[in-house]
mmCIF file of C-alpha atoms in Angstrom:
data_model
loop_
_atom_site.group_PDB
_atom_site.id
_atom_site.type_symbol
_atom_site.label_atom_id
_atom_site.label_comp_id
_atom_site.label_asym_id
_atom_site.label_seq_id
_atom_site.Cartn_x
_atom_site.Cartn_y
_atom_site.Cartn_z
ATOM 1 C CA MET B 131 168.109 -40.435 -45.302
ATOM 2 C CA THR B 132 170.734 -41.281 -47.705
ATOM 3 C CA THR B 133 173.324 -43.817 -47.078
ATOM 4 C CA SER B 134 177.145 -42.825 -47.203
ATOM 5 C CA THR B 135 177.523 -45.319 -50.050
ATOM 6 C CA GLN B 136 175.028 -43.223 -52.254
ATOM 7 C CA ALA B 137 176.041 -39.813 -50.960
ATOM 8 C CA GLN B 138 177.789 -38.840 -54.322
ATOM 9 C CA LYS B 139 174.942 -39.861 -56.382
ATOM 10 C CA GLU B 140 172.384 -38.156 -54.514
ATOM 11 C CA HIS B 141 174.421 -34.923 -54.567
ATOM 12 C CA LEU B 142 174.859 -35.340 -58.575
ATOM 13 C CA LEU B 143 171.062 -35.826 -58.697
ATOM 14 C CA ARG B 144 170.627 -32.730 -56.911
ATOM 15 C CA LEU B 145 173.079 -30.670 -59.056
ATOM 16 C CA TYR B 146 171.100 -32.032 -62.172
ATOM 17 C CA GLN B 147 167.888 -30.847 -60.498
ATOM 18 C CA HIS B 148 169.440 -27.345 -60.229
ATOM 19 C CA ALA B 149 170.771 -27.435 -63.800
ATOM 20 C CA HIS B 150 167.332 -28.292 -65.150
ATOM 21 C CA TRP B 151 165.721 -25.592 -62.902
ATOM 22 C CA GLY B 152 168.082 -23.043 -64.141
ATOM 23 C CA ASN B 153 167.510 -24.039 -67.804
ATOM 24 C CA GLU B 154 163.791 -23.700 -67.162
ATOM 25 C CA GLU B 155 164.432 -20.271 -65.685
ATOM 26 C CA ILE B 156 166.319 -19.134 -68.698
ATOM 27 C CA LEU B 157 163.740 -20.625 -70.944
ATOM 28 C CA LYS B 158 161.043 -18.795 -69.245
ATOM 29 C CA VAL B 159 162.755 -15.369 -69.735
ATOM 30 C CA LEU B 160 163.575 -15.939 -73.106
ATOM 31 C CA ARG B 161 160.019 -16.982 -74.068
ATOM 32 C CA GLU B 162 158.658 -13.878 -72.273
ATOM 33 C CA ALA B 163 161.087 -11.219 -73.810
ATOM 34 C CA ASP B 164 159.678 -9.052 -76.510
ATOM 35 C CA SER B 165 162.867 -9.741 -78.546
ATOM 36 C CA ILE B 166 166.050 -11.662 -77.988
ATOM 37 C CA SER B 167 169.180 -11.779 -79.906
ATOM 38 C CA GLU B 168 170.557 -14.664 -81.846
ATOM 39 C CA LYS B 169 173.487 -14.511 -79.445
ATOM 40 C CA LEU B 170 171.253 -15.286 -76.635
ATOM 41 C CA ILE B 171 169.807 -18.367 -78.286
ATOM 42 C CA SER B 172 173.088 -19.349 -79.586
ATOM 43 C CA ILE B 173 174.658 -19.517 -76.087
ATOM 44 C CA PHE B 174 171.613 -21.275 -74.783
ATOM 45 C CA GLY B 175 171.589 -23.720 -77.648
ATOM 46 C CA HIS B 176 175.303 -24.459 -77.116
ATOM 47 C CA LEU B 177 174.733 -25.157 -73.375
ATOM 48 C CA LEU B 178 172.048 -27.598 -74.282
ATOM 49 C CA SER B 179 173.826 -29.334 -77.032
ATOM 50 C CA ALA B 180 176.853 -29.837 -75.053
ATOM 51 C CA GLU B 181 174.718 -31.483 -72.191
ATOM 52 C CA LYS B 182 173.316 -33.837 -75.239
ATOM 53 C CA VAL B 183 176.889 -34.629 -76.342
ATOM 54 C CA TRP B 184 178.042 -35.463 -72.942
ATOM 55 C CA LEU B 185 175.024 -37.622 -72.392
ATOM 56 C CA GLU B 186 175.621 -39.526 -75.553
ATOM 57 C CA ARG B 187 179.401 -39.998 -74.360
ATOM 58 C CA LEU B 188 178.224 -41.171 -71.002
ATOM 59 C CA ASN B 189 176.089 -43.687 -72.686
ATOM 60 C CA GLN B 190 178.993 -44.773 -74.874
ATOM 61 C CA ARG B 191 177.312 -43.650 -78.044
ATOM 62 C CA ASP B 192 179.194 -41.875 -80.831
ATOM 63 C CA SER B 193 178.606 -38.086 -80.594
ATOM 64 C CA ASN B 194 180.810 -36.912 -83.428
ATOM 65 C CA HIS B 195 177.512 -36.396 -85.461
ATOM 66 C CA LEU B 196 176.285 -33.821 -82.958
ATOM 67 C CA SER B 197 177.401 -30.077 -83.182
ATOM 68 C CA ILE B 198 177.831 -28.206 -80.077
ATOM 69 C CA TRP B 199 176.733 -24.906 -81.760
ATOM 70 C CA PRO B 200 173.719 -25.861 -83.634
ATOM 71 C CA ILE B 201 170.676 -24.216 -82.331
ATOM 72 C CA THR B 202 169.299 -20.940 -83.626
ATOM 73 C CA ARG B 203 165.612 -21.382 -82.502
ATOM 74 C CA LEU B 204 164.278 -21.238 -79.117
ATOM 75 C CA GLU B 205 161.800 -24.001 -79.882
ATOM 76 C CA ASP B 206 164.830 -26.269 -80.279
ATOM 77 C CA CYS B 207 166.032 -25.283 -76.990
ATOM 78 C CA GLU B 208 162.575 -26.104 -75.274
ATOM 79 C CA VAL B 209 163.056 -29.690 -76.719
ATOM 80 C CA LEU B 210 166.420 -30.024 -75.473
ATOM 81 C CA VAL B 211 165.838 -28.903 -72.049
ATOM 82 C CA GLN B 212 163.161 -31.616 -71.508
ATOM 83 C CA GLU B 213 165.289 -34.387 -73.428
ATOM 84 C CA ASN B 214 168.385 -33.780 -71.632
ATOM 85 C CA TYR B 215 166.808 -33.699 -68.075
ATOM 86 C CA ALA B 216 165.078 -36.869 -68.887
ATOM 87 C CA GLY B 217 168.148 -38.511 -70.447
ATOM 88 C CA TYR B 218 170.330 -37.597 -67.325
ATOM 89 C CA GLN B 219 167.772 -38.947 -64.900
ATOM 90 C CA LEU B 220 167.738 -42.405 -66.712
ATOM 91 C CA PHE B 221 171.544 -42.423 -66.562
ATOM 92 C CA LEU B 222 171.887 -41.279 -62.862
ATOM 93 C CA GLN B 223 169.083 -43.509 -61.508
ATOM 94 C CA PRO B 224 170.877 -46.843 -61.499
ATOM 95 C CA LEU B 225 174.236 -45.674 -60.930
ATOM 96 C CA ARG B 226 175.954 -46.558 -57.605
ATOM 97 C CA ASP B 227 178.861 -44.482 -56.237
ATOM 98 C CA ILE B 228 181.318 -47.219 -57.112
ATOM 99 C CA ASP B 229 180.169 -46.769 -60.858
ATOM 100 C CA LEU B 230 181.339 -43.094 -60.694
ATOM 101 C CA ASN B 231 184.958 -44.032 -61.117
ATOM 102 C CA THR B 232 184.317 -45.921 -64.142
ATOM 103 C CA ILE B 233 186.471 -44.390 -66.981
ATOM 104 C CA ILE B 234 184.557 -43.525 -70.357
ATOM 105 C CA ALA B 235 186.516 -43.226 -73.589
ATOM 106 C CA TYR B 236 185.362 -40.800 -76.189
ATOM 107 C CA ARG B 237 186.520 -38.470 -78.915
ATOM 108 C CA ASN B 238 185.928 -34.667 -78.813
ATOM 109 C CA SER B 239 184.651 -32.677 -81.594
ATOM 110 C CA LYS B 240 188.000 -32.423 -83.041
ATOM 111 C CA GLY B 241 188.638 -36.096 -83.142
ATOM 112 C CA THR B 242 191.068 -36.318 -80.061
ATOM 113 C CA GLU B 243 190.528 -39.294 -77.968
ATOM 114 C CA PHE B 244 190.167 -38.865 -74.221
ATOM 115 C CA GLN B 245 189.250 -40.938 -71.137
ATOM 116 C CA THR B 246 187.464 -39.395 -68.257
ATOM 117 C CA SER B 247 185.727 -40.836 -65.188
ATOM 118 C CA ILE B 248 182.013 -40.742 -65.090
ATOM 119 C CA LEU B 249 182.205 -38.549 -61.913
ATOM 120 C CA ASP B 250 184.477 -35.922 -63.757
ATOM 121 C CA ILE B 251 182.085 -35.800 -66.686
ATOM 122 C CA LEU B 252 178.916 -35.720 -64.330
ATOM 123 C CA SER B 253 180.569 -32.921 -62.470
ATOM 124 C CA HIS B 254 181.545 -31.021 -65.596
ATOM 125 C CA VAL B 255 178.150 -30.742 -67.269
ATOM 126 C CA PRO B 256 176.402 -28.788 -64.498
ATOM 127 C CA LEU B 257 179.331 -26.452 -64.058
ATOM 128 C CA HIS B 258 179.709 -25.870 -67.696
ATOM 129 C CA GLY B 259 175.740 -24.993 -67.800
ATOM 130 C CA SER B 260 176.217 -22.571 -64.864
ATOM 131 C CA TYR B 261 179.009 -20.701 -66.554
ATOM 132 C CA HIS B 262 176.834 -20.196 -69.918
ATOM 133 C CA ARG B 263 173.890 -19.364 -67.889
ATOM 134 C CA GLY B 264 175.951 -16.481 -66.343
ATOM 135 C CA GLN B 265 176.764 -15.438 -69.781
ATOM 136 C CA ILE B 266 173.052 -15.438 -70.743
ATOM 137 C CA SER B 267 172.229 -13.358 -67.739
ATOM 138 C CA THR B 268 174.958 -10.898 -68.739
ATOM 139 C CA TYR B 269 173.736 -10.584 -72.304
ATOM 140 C CA LEU B 270 170.151 -10.086 -70.997
ATOM 141 C CA ARG B 271 171.277 -7.110 -68.924
ATOM 142 C CA ILE B 272 173.285 -5.590 -71.905
ATOM 143 C CA GLU B 273 170.082 -5.963 -74.074
ATOM 144 C CA GLY B 274 167.974 -4.237 -71.608
ATOM 145 C CA HIS B 275 166.149 -7.279 -69.985
ATOM 146 C CA GLU B 276 166.275 -8.332 -66.172
ATOM 147 C CA PRO B 277 169.063 -10.891 -65.719
ATOM 148 C CA VAL B 278 168.215 -14.420 -64.265
ATOM 149 C CA ASN B 279 169.492 -15.533 -60.807
ATOM 150 C CA THR B 280 170.292 -19.287 -61.377
ATOM 151 C CA ASP B 281 172.623 -19.532 -58.360
ATOM 152 C CA PHE B 282 172.517 -22.922 -56.845
ATOM 153 C CA ILE B 283 171.747 -21.386 -53.386
ATOM 154 C CA THR B 284 168.499 -19.712 -55.049
ATOM 155 C CA PHE B 285 167.476 -23.220 -56.154
ATOM 156 C CA ALA B 286 168.119 -24.672 -52.658
ATOM 157 C CA ARG B 287 166.037 -22.041 -50.999
ATOM 158 C CA ILE B 288 163.004 -22.894 -53.003
#
């Protein structure tokens, strides 16, 4: 049972497990498809690259050298799915709920400086991923493939 002082962290860990599961489900469908458009790989690559950028920012490392639209190969997506999940697990494990209020300063891809709490960043990343996984499912249907259900409740029922 989780103590109330760690409830937020445990919830975040669950959200990142869901995000990883969703990424794996998307990856599986893209691998198995006879043909997939560059658009699908581009959106999935963006989702994963954005996860990487935010992880760099959370670790207070410069992320300006990273592009958020760089990926054009499914193999690169496969690598980032695993790297990002491992990286977020390493970041999340030692956190305490009190750490979630820490403010992180960073610059966005246009060079504008922002300051955001760790909790807000850690909330944004899986929500951003859900948005783009939904886009991917829409494009899969348009291209004649079965869309992927990556809803949180589907994950929770497993």
